[in-house]
């Protein structure tokens, strides 16, 4: 069931996930047409949807702001616009990481941190800075298709270091959350991106897409204009039940990014080896972090332990052992 | 002519002779491709043909003794690789 | 070899079935014929495999021992018509043999060269030379579709003339060289009235094993299933009355057919196999090559220069029956043996996916199951009666 709508206000809106934005041409011309914004807002109101607006790094006209204010929403803005749009989710890029002075004013922020592969070695130091200023960080690893064995190992080591920092911060009253380390702790089932199922995207061309990446990345077709009956062909393939790898997996925090799936494996329901390996590095880091938290006698004593597993990619299991039809029907 | 079943071997014994049989055929047909003695693989191939033929014959000699298969002059044994059965068959 | 079971109708297993890697070399996209049901919709003269590309592909396959773990291999040469390129094939096979021997690769001890040919060039000197050179490792299947009427209805030259006479003249030599050979018969809507006579005709020609299947595409007309069933029942009667089951096999009849699903395996082996085109691109099978597809773009797994993109294999290797089938198929009481082709599914799916099973064959499968039940029930009773009479 749809729960929210993503509205990309401009071609140059801050990308908040695995895709790249288009280079800005004319800020005005790149904007989502006002009429399309109105359609999106009305659609959201009629369907009880909250809206996440993705903002560009320039100010919007009054007419846009007025329409946006008509609906319950969250603003996702580039770091540079933090003062224009306070109380927003900020997107920080690792290759344009703010100077120390720029971070000074931050407090209890909600941050999306997009980390380039080239900056993997700086992950823990960057996070150490951000964690002091945030209540939550969503980490997005970019360029995962280029990750190899050495990168996986480096990521594991970086998370280990971050985990120590998190452990220290856990004594605070409201310790910060780090998506790749803390999300898994409280989950007992899959909690993924669910593009196409829980949310859809209105792109700057005024049309609907599964998510912004399908607009920018051109990996899939548009779903057409905003209307009541949205035709998602083979929609069931977005569901967990129809993903042979994911449905047996317990890396519950994994994004299960259907865009990356499509891009790397050619199927929306099949995760790449890189996606699975990264999620399992995070799962293992979460497992060890939870153990340490419990040893320290912290709050999460009631949380169930995360079992230790011998594989780093559930594909290894699924390839040799298929789910029975009876078990499939139970899903 | 009809062949006569004279025995049965184990699957691992079947695998031994199947491998030798396949290798023997492979070597013969590789020889048809190479032929010229100047070919870099020629000497190795000829040597392997001799070794494999010996191993092949040794297997039949040992197994026929071990299982005491019936033998008749002018006949030979054949194996059904699927069933592991050994048959006595008249020479062509 | 004598066996205790007198019923041979189900045929034999193929060589090292399930244990061998099947690699298809598309040596040419050209063919002398323009068969009406052929899935290769884009035949042309330019798509010809170069020896250097084949060499690279073989080197890659032999090198990737940790990834390609099967101890046996079937190198399948396909077209178009493969024997148009017999000289090239000969060189490729020589290269494979020498390299596998040199590398001491397990495939040297367990390989086959396999051909599906229209048989028109079987008598050609080059083809015969190739056969005598590789005889113990060959599996050659000449496609002859049955009676002249059935064969010439579909298997025609570009000018529309039937090819039956040109094929049938080569059958005796083929069977003399490969007595246990089988043929593959394809049935499309227009062929249905000829099925019974065609199977009987092929047996009469001496081809004891007839592998026959209906096309996977959406070609079926209302009433085809009933006509199909009539043909199979009539064939069943003939087989039983004349005890043809003792000597011949026809893949339409199988004891394992028509049961509810017991396991969740994928029917098709796409992805476990590999096809190589003339540019050195790798595909899950020939049905994913551009010239086999009507609606979709080719689906490549990689190429002989950069290797296989293992991410693209993941969906094929984890694909199961349930994840791609409509609910009615999972609950079908007669589901087993209902076939599908991953490439045809991909081509006809609503999105670019291999996870949407086409069900065009549903009625045809059910008709086959009814005829199959009829055959086995009737045969079982007859064998029982024969046994009682003997005792």
CSV table of N, CA and C in Angstrom, one decimal, chain C residues 56-149:
chain,number,residue,atom,x,y,z
C,56,UNK,N,39.1,-17.7,-28.3
C,56,UNK,CA,39.1,-16.9,-27.0
C,56,UNK,C,38.0,-17.4,-26.1
C,57,UNK,N,36.9,-17.8,-26.7
C,57,UNK,CA,35.8,-18.4,-25.8
C,57,UNK,C,36.2,-19.7,-25.2
C,58,UNK,N,36.9,-20.5,-25.9
C,58,UNK,CA,37.4,-21.8,-25.4
C,58,UNK,C,38.4,-21.5,-24.3
C,59,UNK,N,39.3,-20.6,-24.6
C,59,UNK,CA,40.4,-20.3,-23.6
C,59,UNK,C,39.7,-19.9,-22.3
C,60,UNK,N,38.7,-19.0,-22.4
C,60,UNK,CA,38.0,-18.5,-21.2
C,60,UNK,C,37.4,-19.6,-20.5
C,61,UNK,N,36.7,-20.5,-21.2
C,61,UNK,CA,35.9,-21.6,-20.5
C,61,UNK,C,36.9,-22.5,-19.8
C,62,UNK,N,38.0,-22.8,-20.4
C,62,UNK,CA,39.0,-23.7,-19.8
C,62,UNK,C,39.7,-23.1,-18.6
C,63,UNK,N,39.8,-21.8,-18.7
C,63,UNK,CA,40.6,-21.1,-17.7
C,63,UNK,C,39.7,-20.9,-16.4
C,64,UNK,N,38.4,-20.7,-16.5
C,64,UNK,CA,37.6,-20.4,-15.4
C,64,UNK,C,37.1,-21.7,-14.6
C,65,UNK,N,38.1,-22.5,-14.2
C,65,UNK,CA,37.8,-23.8,-13.6
C,65,UNK,C,37.1,-23.6,-12.3
C,66,UNK,N,37.4,-22.5,-11.5
C,66,UNK,CA,36.7,-22.4,-10.2
C,66,UNK,C,35.3,-21.9,-10.4
C,67,UNK,N,35.0,-21.3,-11.5
C,67,UNK,CA,33.6,-20.8,-11.7
C,67,UNK,C,32.8,-21.8,-12.5
C,68,UNK,N,33.4,-22.4,-13.5
C,68,UNK,CA,32.7,-23.4,-14.3
C,68,UNK,C,33.2,-24.8,-13.9
C,69,UNK,N,32.4,-25.4,-13.0
C,69,UNK,CA,32.9,-26.5,-12.2
C,69,UNK,C,32.6,-27.9,-12.8
C,70,UNK,N,31.7,-27.9,-13.8
C,70,UNK,CA,31.3,-29.2,-14.3
C,70,UNK,C,32.5,-30.0,-14.9
C,71,UNK,N,32.4,-31.3,-14.7
C,71,UNK,CA,33.6,-32.1,-15.2
C,71,UNK,C,33.4,-32.6,-16.6
C,72,UNK,N,32.2,-32.4,-17.1
C,72,UNK,CA,31.9,-32.7,-18.5
C,72,UNK,C,31.4,-31.5,-19.3
C,73,UNK,N,31.6,-31.6,-20.6
C,73,UNK,CA,31.1,-30.5,-21.4
C,73,UNK,C,30.5,-31.0,-22.7
C,74,UNK,N,29.5,-30.3,-23.1
C,74,UNK,CA,28.9,-30.6,-24.4
C,74,UNK,C,29.1,-29.3,-25.2
C,75,UNK,N,29.9,-29.3,-26.3
C,75,UNK,CA,30.0,-28.2,-27.2
C,75,UNK,C,29.0,-28.4,-28.3
C,76,UNK,N,28.0,-27.5,-28.2
C,76,UNK,CA,26.9,-27.7,-29.1
C,76,UNK,C,27.1,-26.7,-30.3
C,77,UNK,N,27.1,-27.1,-31.5
C,77,UNK,CA,27.2,-26.2,-32.6
C,77,UNK,C,25.9,-26.1,-33.3
C,78,UNK,N,25.5,-24.8,-33.4
C,78,UNK,CA,24.2,-24.5,-33.9
C,78,UNK,C,24.2,-23.4,-34.8
C,79,UNK,N,23.1,-23.2,-35.6
C,79,UNK,CA,23.1,-22.1,-36.5
C,79,UNK,C,21.9,-21.2,-36.2
C,80,UNK,N,21.2,-20.8,-37.2
C,80,UNK,CA,21.3,-21.3,-38.6
C,80,UNK,C,21.6,-22.8,-38.7
C,81,UNK,N,22.2,-23.1,-39.8
C,81,UNK,CA,22.6,-24.5,-40.1
C,81,UNK,C,24.1,-24.7,-39.9
C,82,UNK,N,24.4,-25.4,-38.8
C,82,UNK,CA,25.9,-25.5,-38.5
C,82,UNK,C,26.8,-26.0,-39.5
C,83,UNK,N,26.3,-27.0,-40.3
C,83,UNK,CA,27.2,-27.7,-41.2
C,83,UNK,C,27.6,-26.8,-42.4
C,84,UNK,N,26.9,-25.7,-42.5
C,84,UNK,CA,27.4,-24.7,-43.5
C,84,UNK,C,28.8,-24.3,-43.2
C,85,UNK,N,29.2,-24.3,-41.9
C,85,UNK,CA,30.5,-23.9,-41.4
C,85,UNK,C,31.3,-25.1,-40.9
C,86,UNK,N,31.2,-26.2,-41.6
C,86,UNK,CA,31.9,-27.4,-41.0
C,86,UNK,C,33.4,-27.2,-40.9
C,87,UNK,N,34.0,-26.5,-41.9
C,87,UNK,CA,35.5,-26.3,-41.8
C,87,UNK,C,35.9,-25.5,-40.5
C,88,UNK,N,35.1,-24.5,-40.3
C,88,UNK,CA,35.3,-23.7,-39.0
C,88,UNK,C,35.1,-24.6,-37.8
C,89,UNK,N,34.1,-25.4,-37.8
C,89,UNK,CA,33.8,-26.2,-36.7
C,89,UNK,C,34.9,-27.2,-36.4
C,90,UNK,N,35.4,-27.7,-37.5
C,90,UNK,CA,36.5,-28.7,-37.4
C,90,UNK,C,37.7,-28.1,-36.7
C,91,UNK,N,38.0,-26.8,-37.1
C,91,UNK,CA,39.2,-26.1,-36.5
C,91,UNK,C,38.9,-25.9,-35.0
C,92,UNK,N,37.7,-25.5,-34.7
C,92,UNK,CA,37.3,-25.2,-33.3
C,92,UNK,C,37.4,-26.4,-32.5
C,93,UNK,N,37.0,-27.5,-33.0
C,93,UNK,CA,37.0,-28.8,-32.2
C,93,UNK,C,38.5,-29.2,-32.1
C,94,UNK,N,39.3,-29.1,-33.1
C,94,UNK,CA,40.7,-29.4,-33.0
C,94,UNK,C,41.3,-28.6,-31.9
C,95,UNK,N,41.0,-27.3,-31.9
C,95,UNK,CA,41.6,-26.4,-30.9
C,95,UNK,C,41.2,-26.8,-29.5
C,96,UNK,N,39.9,-27.1,-29.3
C,96,UNK,CA,39.4,-27.5,-28.0
C,96,UNK,C,40.1,-28.8,-27.5
C,97,UNK,N,40.2,-29.8,-28.4
C,97,UNK,CA,40.8,-31.0,-28.0
C,97,UNK,C,42.3,-30.8,-27.5
C,98,UNK,N,43.0,-30.0,-28.4
C,98,UNK,CA,44.4,-29.8,-28.1
C,98,UNK,C,44.6,-29.0,-26.8
C,99,UNK,N,43.8,-28.0,-26.6
C,99,UNK,CA,43.9,-27.1,-25.4
C,99,UNK,C,43.5,-27.9,-24.1
C,100,UNK,N,42.4,-28.7,-24.2
C,100,UNK,CA,41.9,-29.4,-23.0
C,100,UNK,C,43.0,-30.4,-22.7
C,101,UNK,N,43.6,-31.1,-23.7
C,101,UNK,CA,44.7,-32.0,-23.4
C,101,UNK,C,45.9,-31.4,-22.8
C,102,UNK,N,46.3,-30.3,-23.4
C,102,UNK,CA,47.4,-29.5,-22.9
C,102,UNK,C,47.3,-29.1,-21.5
C,103,UNK,N,46.1,-28.6,-21.2
C,103,UNK,CA,45.8,-28.1,-19.8
C,103,UNK,C,45.5,-29.2,-18.8
C,104,UNK,N,45.4,-30.4,-19.3
C,104,UNK,CA,45.0,-31.5,-18.5
C,104,UNK,C,43.7,-31.3,-17.8
C,105,UNK,N,42.8,-30.7,-18.6
C,105,UNK,CA,41.5,-30.3,-18.1
C,105,UNK,C,40.6,-31.5,-18.0
C,106,UNK,N,39.7,-31.6,-17.0
C,106,UNK,CA,38.9,-32.8,-16.9
C,106,UNK,C,38.0,-33.0,-18.1
C,107,UNK,N,37.7,-31.9,-18.8
C,107,UNK,CA,36.8,-32.0,-20.0
C,107,UNK,C,37.5,-32.9,-21.1
C,108,UNK,N,38.8,-33.0,-21.1
C,108,UNK,CA,39.4,-33.8,-22.2
C,108,UNK,C,38.9,-35.3,-22.0
C,109,UNK,N,38.6,-35.7,-20.8
C,109,UNK,CA,38.1,-37.0,-20.5
C,109,UNK,C,36.6,-37.1,-20.6
C,110,UNK,N,35.9,-36.1,-20.9
C,110,UNK,CA,34.5,-36.1,-20.9
C,110,UNK,C,33.9,-35.0,-21.7
C,111,UNK,N,33.9,-35.2,-23.0
C,111,UNK,CA,33.3,-34.1,-23.8
C,111,UNK,C,32.5,-34.7,-25.0
C,112,UNK,N,31.6,-34.0,-25.5
C,112,UNK,CA,30.8,-34.3,-26.7
C,112,UNK,C,30.7,-33.1,-27.6
C,113,UNK,N,30.7,-33.3,-28.9
C,113,UNK,CA,30.3,-32.3,-29.8
C,113,UNK,C,28.9,-32.6,-30.3
C,114,UNK,N,28.1,-31.7,-30.2
C,114,UNK,CA,26.7,-32.0,-30.5
C,114,UNK,C,26.1,-31.1,-31.6
C,115,UNK,N,25.3,-31.6,-32.4
C,115,UNK,CA,24.7,-30.9,-33.6
C,115,UNK,C,23.2,-31.1,-33.7
C,116,UNK,N,22.6,-30.0,-34.0
C,116,UNK,CA,21.2,-30.1,-34.5
C,116,UNK,C,21.3,-29.6,-35.9
C,117,UNK,N,21.0,-30.4,-36.9
C,117,UNK,CA,21.2,-30.0,-38.3
C,117,UNK,C,19.9,-30.3,-39.1
C,118,UNK,N,19.8,-29.6,-40.1
C,118,UNK,CA,18.6,-29.9,-41.0
C,118,UNK,C,19.0,-31.0,-42.0
C,119,UNK,N,20.2,-31.5,-41.9
C,119,UNK,CA,20.6,-32.7,-42.6
C,119,UNK,C,20.9,-32.5,-44.1
C,120,UNK,N,20.7,-31.3,-44.6
C,120,UNK,CA,20.9,-31.1,-46.1
C,120,UNK,C,22.3,-31.4,-46.6
C,121,UNK,N,23.2,-31.1,-45.7
C,121,UNK,CA,24.7,-31.2,-46.1
C,121,UNK,C,25.3,-32.5,-45.5
C,122,UNK,N,24.5,-33.4,-45.0
C,122,UNK,CA,25.1,-34.5,-44.2
C,122,UNK,C,26.0,-35.4,-45.1
C,123,UNK,N,25.7,-35.4,-46.4
C,123,UNK,CA,26.5,-36.3,-47.3
C,123,UNK,C,27.7,-35.6,-47.8
C,124,UNK,N,27.8,-34.3,-47.5
C,124,UNK,CA,29.0,-33.5,-48.0
C,124,UNK,C,30.3,-34.1,-47.5
C,125,UNK,N,31.3,-34.0,-48.4
C,125,UNK,CA,32.6,-34.6,-48.1
C,125,UNK,C,33.2,-34.0,-46.8
C,126,UNK,N,33.1,-32.7,-46.7
C,126,UNK,CA,33.7,-32.1,-45.5
C,126,UNK,C,33.0,-32.5,-44.2
C,127,UNK,N,31.7,-32.7,-44.3
C,127,UNK,CA,30.9,-33.1,-43.1
C,127,UNK,C,31.3,-34.6,-42.8
C,128,UNK,N,31.4,-35.4,-43.8
C,128,UNK,CA,31.8,-36.8,-43.6
C,128,UNK,C,33.2,-36.9,-43.0
C,129,UNK,N,34.1,-36.1,-43.5
C,129,UNK,CA,35.5,-36.1,-43.0
C,129,UNK,C,35.5,-35.7,-41.5
C,130,UNK,N,34.7,-34.7,-41.2
C,130,UNK,CA,34.6,-34.3,-39.8
C,130,UNK,C,34.1,-35.4,-38.9
C,131,UNK,N,33.1,-36.1,-39.4
C,131,UNK,CA,32.4,-37.1,-38.6
C,131,UNK,C,33.5,-38.2,-38.4
C,132,UNK,N,34.2,-38.6,-39.4
C,132,UNK,CA,35.1,-39.8,-39.2
C,132,UNK,C,36.2,-39.4,-38.2
C,133,UNK,N,36.5,-38.1,-38.2
C,133,UNK,CA,37.6,-37.6,-37.3
C,133,UNK,C,37.2,-37.6,-35.8
C,134,UNK,N,35.9,-37.4,-35.6
C,134,UNK,CA,35.5,-37.2,-34.2
C,134,UNK,C,34.3,-38.1,-33.8
C,135,UNK,N,34.3,-39.2,-34.5
C,135,UNK,CA,33.1,-40.1,-34.4
C,135,UNK,C,32.6,-40.5,-32.9
C,136,UNK,N,33.6,-40.8,-32.1
C,136,UNK,CA,33.2,-41.3,-30.8
C,136,UNK,C,32.7,-40.2,-29.8
C,137,UNK,N,32.9,-39.0,-30.3
C,137,UNK,CA,32.4,-37.8,-29.4
C,137,UNK,C,31.3,-37.1,-30.0
C,138,UNK,N,30.6,-37.6,-31.0
C,138,UNK,CA,29.6,-36.9,-31.7
C,138,UNK,C,28.2,-37.3,-31.3
C,139,UNK,N,27.3,-36.3,-31.2
C,139,UNK,CA,25.9,-36.5,-31.1
C,139,UNK,C,25.3,-35.6,-32.2
C,140,UNK,N,24.8,-36.3,-33.2
C,140,UNK,CA,24.2,-35.5,-34.3
C,140,UNK,C,22.7,-35.8,-34.4
C,141,UNK,N,21.9,-34.8,-34.5
C,141,UNK,CA,20.5,-34.9,-34.6
C,141,UNK,C,20.0,-34.3,-35.9
C,142,UNK,N,19.6,-35.1,-36.8
C,142,UNK,CA,19.0,-34.5,-38.0
C,142,UNK,C,17.5,-34.2,-37.8
C,143,UNK,N,17.1,-33.1,-38.1
C,143,UNK,CA,15.7,-32.7,-37.9
C,143,UNK,C,14.9,-33.1,-39.1
C,144,UNK,N,14.0,-34.1,-38.9
C,144,UNK,CA,13.1,-34.4,-40.0
C,144,UNK,C,11.7,-34.4,-39.3
C,145,UNK,N,10.8,-33.8,-39.9
C,145,UNK,CA,9.6,-33.4,-39.1
C,145,UNK,C,8.5,-34.5,-39.2
C,146,UNK,N,8.7,-35.6,-39.9
C,146,UNK,CA,7.7,-36.6,-40.0
C,146,UNK,C,7.4,-36.9,-41.5
C,147,UNK,N,6.2,-37.0,-41.8
C,147,UNK,CA,5.8,-37.3,-43.2
C,147,UNK,C,6.2,-36.2,-44.1
C,148,UNK,N,6.2,-36.5,-45.4
C,148,UNK,CA,6.5,-35.4,-46.4
C,148,UNK,C,5.5,-34.3,-46.2
C,149,UNK,N,4.3,-34.6,-46.0
C,149,UNK,CA,3.3,-33.5,-45.9
C,149,UNK,C,3.6,-32.6,-44.7
